[in-house]
Amino acid sequence: MNGIRFTLLIGGVVAVATFALADLADHVDPMVGTRNMGHTYPGATVPFGMVQLSPDTRRLDMYDADGAYVREAYRYCSGYQYDDDTIHGFSHTHFSGTGHSDLGDISLMPVSGPVQLESGEDNVSHFRHETEIAEPGYYRVELDDPGVLAEMTATTRVGLHRYTWDQNTEAHLVLDLTANIYDYEGKNVWTFVRVENDTLVTGYRQTTGWARTRTVYFAMAFDRPITSYDHKRLDQTPYTGFYRRFDQDNNFPEMAGREIRAHFDFDMKADEPLQVKVALSGVSTAGALRNLQAETPGWDFDHTRAEARTLWNRELKRVQVETLTDEDRDVFYTALYHTMLGPVVYEDVDGRYRGLDQNVHTSDGFTNHTIFSLWDTYRALHPLFTLLQPDRNRDMIHSMLAHFDQSVHPMLPIWSHYANENWCMIGYHSVSVIADALAKGLDGVDVRRALDACVTTSRVPYFDGVGEYMDLGYVPDEVSGSSVSITLELSYDAWCVAQLAALAGDDDLHERYMDRSRGFTHVFDGAIGFMRPRSRDGAWRPEFDTMATHGQGFIEGNAWTYSLFVPHDVEALTGLLGGPTELGDYLDALFEMELSDEHIAHTEDITRDGIIGNYVHGNEPGHHIAYLYNWSDRPWRTQSRVRAIMDAMYGRGVDGLCGNDDAGQMSAWYIFSALGFYPVCPGSTRYELGSPLVKHATLELADGATLVMRTENQSAENVYVQRVEIDGRPIDRRYIEHAELIDGGELVFYMGPDPANAH
Amino acid sequence: MNGIRFTLLIGGVVAVATFALADLADHVDPMVGTRNMGHTYPGATVPFGMVQLSPDTRRLDMYDADGAYVREAYRYCSGYQYDDDTIHGFSHTHFSGTGHSDLGDISLMPVSGPVQLESGEDNVSHFRHETEIAEPGYYRVELDDPGVLAEMTATTRVGLHRYTWDQNTEAHLVLDLTANIYDYEGKNVWTFVRVENDTLVTGYRQTTGWARTRTVYFAMAFDRPITSYDHKRLDQTPYTGFYRRFDQDNNFPEMAGREIRAHFDFDMKADEPLQVKVALSGVSTAGALRNLQAETPGWDFDHTRAEARTLWNRELKRVQVETLTDEDRDVFYTALYHTMLGPVVYEDVDGRYRGLDQNVHTSDGFTNHTIFSLWDTYRALHPLFTLLQPDRNRDMIHSMLAHFDQSVHPMLPIWSHYANENWCMIGYHSVSVIADALAKGLDGVDVRRALDACVTTSRVPYFDGVGEYMDLGYVPDEVSGSSVSITLELSYDAWCVAQLAALAGDDDLHERYMDRSRGFTHVFDGAIGFMRPRSRDGAWRPEFDTMATHGQGFIEGNAWTYSLFVPHDVEALTGLLGGPTELGDYLDALFEMELSDEHIAHTEDITRDGIIGNYVHGNEPGHHIAYLYNWSDRPWRTQSRVRAIMDAMYGRGVDGLCGNDDAGQMSAWYIFSALGFYPVCPGSTRYELGSPLVKHATLELADGATLVMRTENQSAENVYVQRVEIDGRPIDRRYIEHAELIDGGELVFYMGPDPANAH
């Protein structure tokens, strides 16, 4: 893999040579997870980039004509489903792997001949997958109707398009500001477009929905003049003022309304490309224009493409692995790629960004980020950043603290979403991210300020059961349909706050939050051996199905799964279950029982592919479970289980993910597990030892330190760890400490075909 | 009137003494024009203030259920109609005297007992006019249901409310963000409210309509804590995301949606006032909060009220008059007051403002203003500013140039409207305002920059006939229903550009625009002696009614009126009409003929009260007409006519205006005329001499100069000017030059009961 790579730029004026020690981007396939439940997108982006320029293959309204939820719409979280054969447009914002959606902003589509703007269906084109290429930072596809080669690449804030019509034609670019992923009547709030001159268009789109008050500003430049343009305002607003004096449909440079669709016409010859640059901003069109000028001053698509690849390689090489198979290598680097699609940068080149209060702020000493799907990502993605991306992790924590400062409650983010809080999922797991980073020694964050934000967040009484939890020690069944899940997660979150209190030297606060972290004990029904919903008066819910996910006091997991969610006190959990043997029996039962079809049908985001017994890998509440064997009488089962999960749940190809990638959490689980250790309890400094999948790994850590993980006797069969050494010292425990890794050194796993008692 | 005024502050802690040489505010009655067509508002504001805090007496939708325009809604341009006996709320933005509407932003209403939010009708209260007091900077009224004394005052950017319930009660303040003047489904685009703490609420409202993309941000502070609050989102958006997890109707501090109505509850005792401060901003809620803190740091309603009055007196005393009657004095100062209600300041205390491009700009060396109803106000209001308010006039011209810089066309403002262009009415009369100010010596404006903006504006071919005018020298009948009016106004505007070219020393450009200024000759049909619509091929329109206002090629005036609109070349017009005698006959006929009821019914904005013969004072195209006698063989008729118009069309009381005050133009006409001279052709340095109404006037001009206008033998009967002297020099012409006034001195009119030949 090492060597010098020459990229000959087809269509470019000069050939640019890029020197890359390892073109690890070769092993990334952005198509992975694009079929069914992965909810990934194949388009072009750079690491943590604000622009995700990707094709949208179908557009479904969220509700049908009768107002009923269209379940199929859920499949389009990323805008792309592999089984489709049409493209509706190339838009600039996409979530990766989420289980809910929004975005799809500023959609462009090249068309030919007479152009229609009445319907979003008018400008759809067929395509064939064999014409697609998806690489880190580059996407291309050939459209069939008309014949157009569509290519795209990106910088952090700019999407570059290159469209090449296959014949001389009346060429148009349709700008569809009505296009939304998860659309419905009323989702578009306002759109605004100005044709500044014959090569520059600016504007914005404001939407509501999952992000209640969101605006995306853009500046769009063309490499050749617009010859004419036109637009339609598709909303039926009764009054449009004295604009009616103008011929607004014919080269009128001001467009505004709730639903605007425009086309720009170009005099194109066959095989002459039209290049388009679209910069985004959360601040203003002036901000977007500055971003455009700063990041893409010229017109060199191929150079930008090469730059994007270089950026990817720079990040990917933070972990250099040797694997047992080529497939393992590709799965590993694709997973690593998927961990760097979010949180994304959310500020202009001058540091200005729109805050949660909708005011414009300037980041001072950090880069503002958004898209924090924290219920998913606190588990492994942020701990991975703690290990591999300390600078970005610091930026993200400062972004969270800024969010807190701008919050009216005030609260740290639950799900930070483009200057909005969408309140998705339960708990307040920002505290986990902060505790994990600070416990593991991240500098540049004021501990006291962070603690204050965490404590304040933990005390907002009207937030989703928190008031009742503070009063009763648990969330009563009457208060929430997810009362047990919330109780368990609030217990863990309290423990995270306690860790920060300890770091800040506030022993009293530490003790109080340690007390508060024991809420899980209130919802464990010893009589049945499960966590169970409990009413305000203390009574257990009489009818209770431990296998069902819905309506039993849990969310995205059933009682079997969620009863194991005490990451911060597995010893206590083990005690509640009866001891290490009972824990082992419980875990074995979980992995070996069979879920009924009905239960699977009601499990969110999951198909049978994402399940082993009653272990549901596609949803996050189980992500630590395989590692819990380490507390049981049969710790080696962690090793076999995690290898089995890696084997079954991750693969190459469009079906390579068994469930939503969940903003990188699923992939982060894989990265840790493939390296042989996993942060069962973020906020602690421990990683549980598992069974590495890769043969050898070199990790670039902070301050130039290098950690080598290597294996002896690694093979597909030798899943059992015989012994572990760090820098030649044997490890006689089932975990390693962050401090043992962070300064670099060598971690060696000795593998074998059978369990070893020591581990 | 001179003396020292003590204001004892009832309810305030200390008594504040304000020293005022002349409490001219005593002679201002903001109620004037509040019945029928005046379209003025009685509420509280300071000179050119960004906040106009005033009661709204009725709210009518612009369209009925069938989509038909509700003509009655037109009466509510200012939110207030005197004949109503209900108040729906006190809102913070109002146009003064316009003939179209918008605004009514951020409406507050004090209520008692159980509060309803479902309908805007729920919180209406009756009131009686005898409880009303309207003074410059202060308004009070007693509401009957419930019994609440409502008082309001203002600073430039903050409205202060003081509500005193007459009994101990469950008191609420309703914040109705759904309330619009000229409302219709879809007018509200978005609303956003945050309860920052128990004494501070921030938010914004975004609307479309006459201003297509307009947002008003606010910060609202209370002098006692909110005890509880609630809101309703009245739009039926199908999806509201995970906010549904919250009890949003119960003290939930984040509100957003298209249609939000909220109430805030206070524990009030009888006769204990609740004070509220509401600051506005066009930039952000942070900007509004800064405005609040800067302009009203404490809680002293009475002090602010006194300050507002002081500000008014400071402006009013720029013209100190002695009048024949008390009524004349009151009419004069009320008119002078009405000339200072717009254009209004439109920037935050830090100089930041939202521009036409929707980006935030910072004013550099000027104060940004908006509300330029230029088709109305170029005639006399801006010339009045040229004379009396040179600093503000400079600010306004810089605001226009900034508008130009931010315009995509680019064009100077036609009708600048809160970071929007609403394109109301014809021509591009910014050029007149700029030419008038610069021709009269205003410094601080770069002539070349101004000229470039004017020339560029004059060449936007798709703007309302301009392209055709450039091609043909007139606007053809096919192109516009107002083709003749537009031709005449474009002729005048071209002349204004020519004056600027001369000022800039560009003789070639001057000549070209002088040529262009002669378009009026193309639409004068010598065969009938009137301006007349003409088709592209040059043919006159066959059927033509010189008395009708609609459908004859004119707007807000018929052929009789508009045929006289050649202000820049009355000599040529006189020639077209046959000579000074024919001009005199024409004018006599105009003033003496009788309009049919049908013709009056079709005259916009006007009742018979606003008409003398066929002279329609309530619409602007006739405003110069009485002064045209100066070019005729009977110049003294100017003197009798203008005195008759002042007498008939202006008065005390709610009916004191005969038509829309038109953003101050009607009142500015009065001020000039009452002083004895009038700018028939803004952009020239001449004022036509009329007949002063006042006995004596002292004008504070720029640089400390004082102009005294005095009369000899002034009386109601002695309307004819016998002779005029400046600084003792007799004036043997019918006009005076700006240069003769601007350095101060004495202008003396010798009056008599009969015409004098010399004049």
mmCIF file of C-alpha atoms in Angstrom, chain A residues 62-63 100 184-185 189-190 192 194-196 204 206 208-210 212-213 233 237-239 242-243 245-246 248 252-256 284-286 356-359 406-409 421-426 462-464, chain B residues 62-63 100 184-185 189-190 192 194-196 204 206 208-210 212-213 233 237-239 242-243 245-246 248 252-256 284-286 356-359 406-409 421-426 462-464:
data_model
loop_
_atom_site.group_PDB
_atom_site.id
_atom_site.type_symbol
_atom_site.label_atom_id
_atom_site.label_comp_id
_atom_site.label_asym_id
_atom_site.label_seq_id
_atom_site.Cartn_x
_atom_site.Cartn_y
_atom_site.Cartn_z
ATOM 1 C CA MET A 62 -43.841 11.660 5.066
ATOM 2 C CA TYR A 63 -47.635 11.546 5.097
ATOM 3 C CA HIS A 100 -34.813 9.743 11.298
ATOM 4 C CA TYR A 184 -44.682 17.142 3.889
ATOM 5 C CA GLU A 185 -46.963 20.110 3.334
ATOM 6 C CA VAL A 189 -40.995 27.623 5.511
ATOM 7 C CA TRP A 190 -39.395 30.038 3.080
ATOM 8 C CA PHE A 192 -35.125 33.040 -1.321
ATOM 9 C CA ARG A 194 -31.060 36.038 -6.097
ATOM 10 C CA VAL A 195 -29.356 35.824 -9.452
ATOM 11 C CA GLU A 196 -26.463 38.083 -8.541
ATOM 12 C CA TYR A 204 -31.476 30.230 1.246
ATOM 13 C CA GLN A 206 -35.752 27.639 5.625
ATOM 14 C CA THR A 208 -39.231 23.124 9.817
ATOM 15 C CA GLY A 209 -39.571 19.510 10.870
ATOM 16 C CA TRP A 210 -37.170 17.495 12.935
ATOM 17 C CA ARG A 212 -37.868 23.075 13.959
ATOM 18 C CA THR A 213 -36.267 26.312 12.739
ATOM 19 C CA ARG A 233 -43.382 29.720 -7.148
ATOM 20 C CA THR A 237 -50.071 32.423 -1.486
ATOM 21 C CA PRO A 238 -52.924 34.753 -2.384
ATOM 22 C CA TYR A 239 -50.952 37.996 -2.292
ATOM 23 C CA PHE A 242 -46.291 44.690 -6.541
ATOM 24 C CA TYR A 243 -43.898 42.055 -7.806
ATOM 25 C CA ARG A 245 -45.780 44.244 -12.100
ATOM 26 C CA PHE A 246 -42.789 42.254 -13.290
ATOM 27 C CA GLN A 248 -41.180 37.231 -12.843
ATOM 28 C CA PHE A 252 -36.220 38.061 -13.059
ATOM 29 C CA PRO A 253 -33.347 37.946 -10.584
ATOM 30 C CA GLU A 254 -35.350 37.977 -7.341
ATOM 31 C CA MET A 255 -37.278 34.886 -6.343
ATOM 32 C CA ALA A 256 -38.922 34.260 -3.012
ATOM 33 C CA SER A 284 -26.041 34.179 5.559
ATOM 34 C CA THR A 285 -25.621 34.250 1.814
ATOM 35 C CA ALA A 286 -22.679 36.601 2.399
ATOM 36 C CA LEU A 356 -29.324 27.446 19.082
ATOM 37 C CA ASP A 357 -30.783 30.843 19.984
ATOM 38 C CA GLN A 358 -30.861 31.615 16.240
ATOM 39 C CA ASN A 359 -28.354 34.394 16.791
ATOM 40 C CA GLN A 406 -27.323 29.296 23.887
ATOM 41 C CA SER A 407 -29.971 26.970 25.280
ATOM 42 C CA VAL A 408 -32.914 28.569 27.042
ATOM 43 C CA HIS A 409 -33.428 25.684 29.473
ATOM 44 C CA GLU A 421 -32.267 20.771 19.264
ATOM 45 C CA ASN A 422 -34.475 18.006 17.942
ATOM 46 C CA TRP A 423 -34.789 16.214 21.303
ATOM 47 C CA CYS A 424 -34.483 12.812 19.718
ATOM 48 C CA MET A 425 -34.112 9.863 22.115
ATOM 49 C CA ILE A 426 -33.672 9.758 25.859
ATOM 50 C CA TYR A 462 -39.527 19.013 32.759
ATOM 51 C CA PHE A 463 -37.103 17.149 30.532
ATOM 52 C CA ASP A 464 -38.372 13.682 29.852
ATOM 53 C CA MET B 62 -57.443 40.973 3.361
ATOM 54 C CA TYR B 63 -59.495 38.289 1.615
ATOM 55 C CA HIS B 100 -51.398 50.151 1.580
ATOM 56 C CA TYR B 184 -54.383 36.515 5.149
ATOM 57 C CA GLU B 185 -53.651 32.820 5.233
ATOM 58 C CA VAL B 189 -44.100 32.764 7.621
ATOM 59 C CA TRP B 190 -42.585 31.856 10.966
ATOM 60 C CA PHE B 192 -40.150 32.061 17.350
ATOM 61 C CA ARG B 194 -37.988 32.065 23.950
ATOM 62 C CA VAL B 195 -38.753 32.715 27.577
ATOM 63 C CA GLU B 196 -35.198 33.562 28.555
ATOM 64 C CA TYR B 204 -39.173 37.117 16.134
ATOM 65 C CA GLN B 206 -41.330 36.619 9.889
ATOM 66 C CA THR B 208 -44.551 37.899 3.713
ATOM 67 C CA GLY B 209 -46.915 40.217 1.878
ATOM 68 C CA TRP B 210 -46.214 43.722 0.733
ATOM 69 C CA ARG B 212 -42.033 39.825 0.714
ATOM 70 C CA THR B 213 -39.383 38.632 3.169
ATOM 71 C CA ARG B 233 -49.456 26.932 18.012
ATOM 72 C CA THR B 237 -48.389 21.534 10.682
ATOM 73 C CA PRO B 238 -48.555 17.746 10.698
ATOM 74 C CA TYR B 239 -45.151 17.098 12.206
ATOM 75 C CA PHE B 242 -39.767 15.273 19.423
ATOM 76 C CA TYR B 243 -41.020 18.465 21.010
ATOM 77 C CA ARG B 245 -42.311 14.760 24.393
ATOM 78 C CA PHE B 246 -42.737 17.969 26.328
ATOM 79 C CA GLN B 248 -45.371 22.471 25.571
ATOM 80 C CA PHE B 252 -42.288 25.502 28.129
ATOM 81 C CA PRO B 253 -39.777 28.186 27.229
ATOM 82 C CA GLU B 254 -39.357 27.414 23.527
ATOM 83 C CA MET B 255 -42.154 28.227 21.138
ATOM 84 C CA ALA B 256 -41.974 28.147 17.372
ATOM 85 C CA SER B 284 -31.563 39.421 15.653
ATOM 86 C CA THR B 285 -32.953 38.878 19.123
ATOM 87 C CA ALA B 286 -29.458 39.630 20.421
ATOM 88 C CA LEU B 356 -32.142 44.337 1.009
ATOM 89 C CA ASP B 357 -30.015 41.274 0.288
ATOM 90 C CA GLN B 358 -31.145 39.868 3.665
ATOM 91 C CA ASN B 359 -27.585 40.032 4.908
ATOM 92 C CA GLN B 406 -27.629 45.615 -1.896
ATOM 93 C CA SER B 407 -30.083 45.489 -4.774
ATOM 94 C CA VAL B 408 -29.652 42.704 -7.290
ATOM 95 C CA HIS B 409 -30.962 44.716 -10.240
ATOM 96 C CA GLU B 421 -38.474 46.558 -1.883
ATOM 97 C CA ASN B 422 -42.229 46.452 -2.298
ATOM 98 C CA TRP B 423 -42.200 48.137 -5.734
ATOM 99 C CA CYS B 424 -45.244 50.226 -4.932
ATOM 100 C CA MET B 425 -46.130 52.933 -7.465
ATOM 101 C CA ILE B 426 -44.340 54.161 -10.544
ATOM 102 C CA TYR B 462 -37.535 45.369 -17.250
ATOM 103 C CA PHE B 463 -38.645 47.840 -14.605
ATOM 104 C CA ASP B 464 -42.152 49.023 -15.302
#
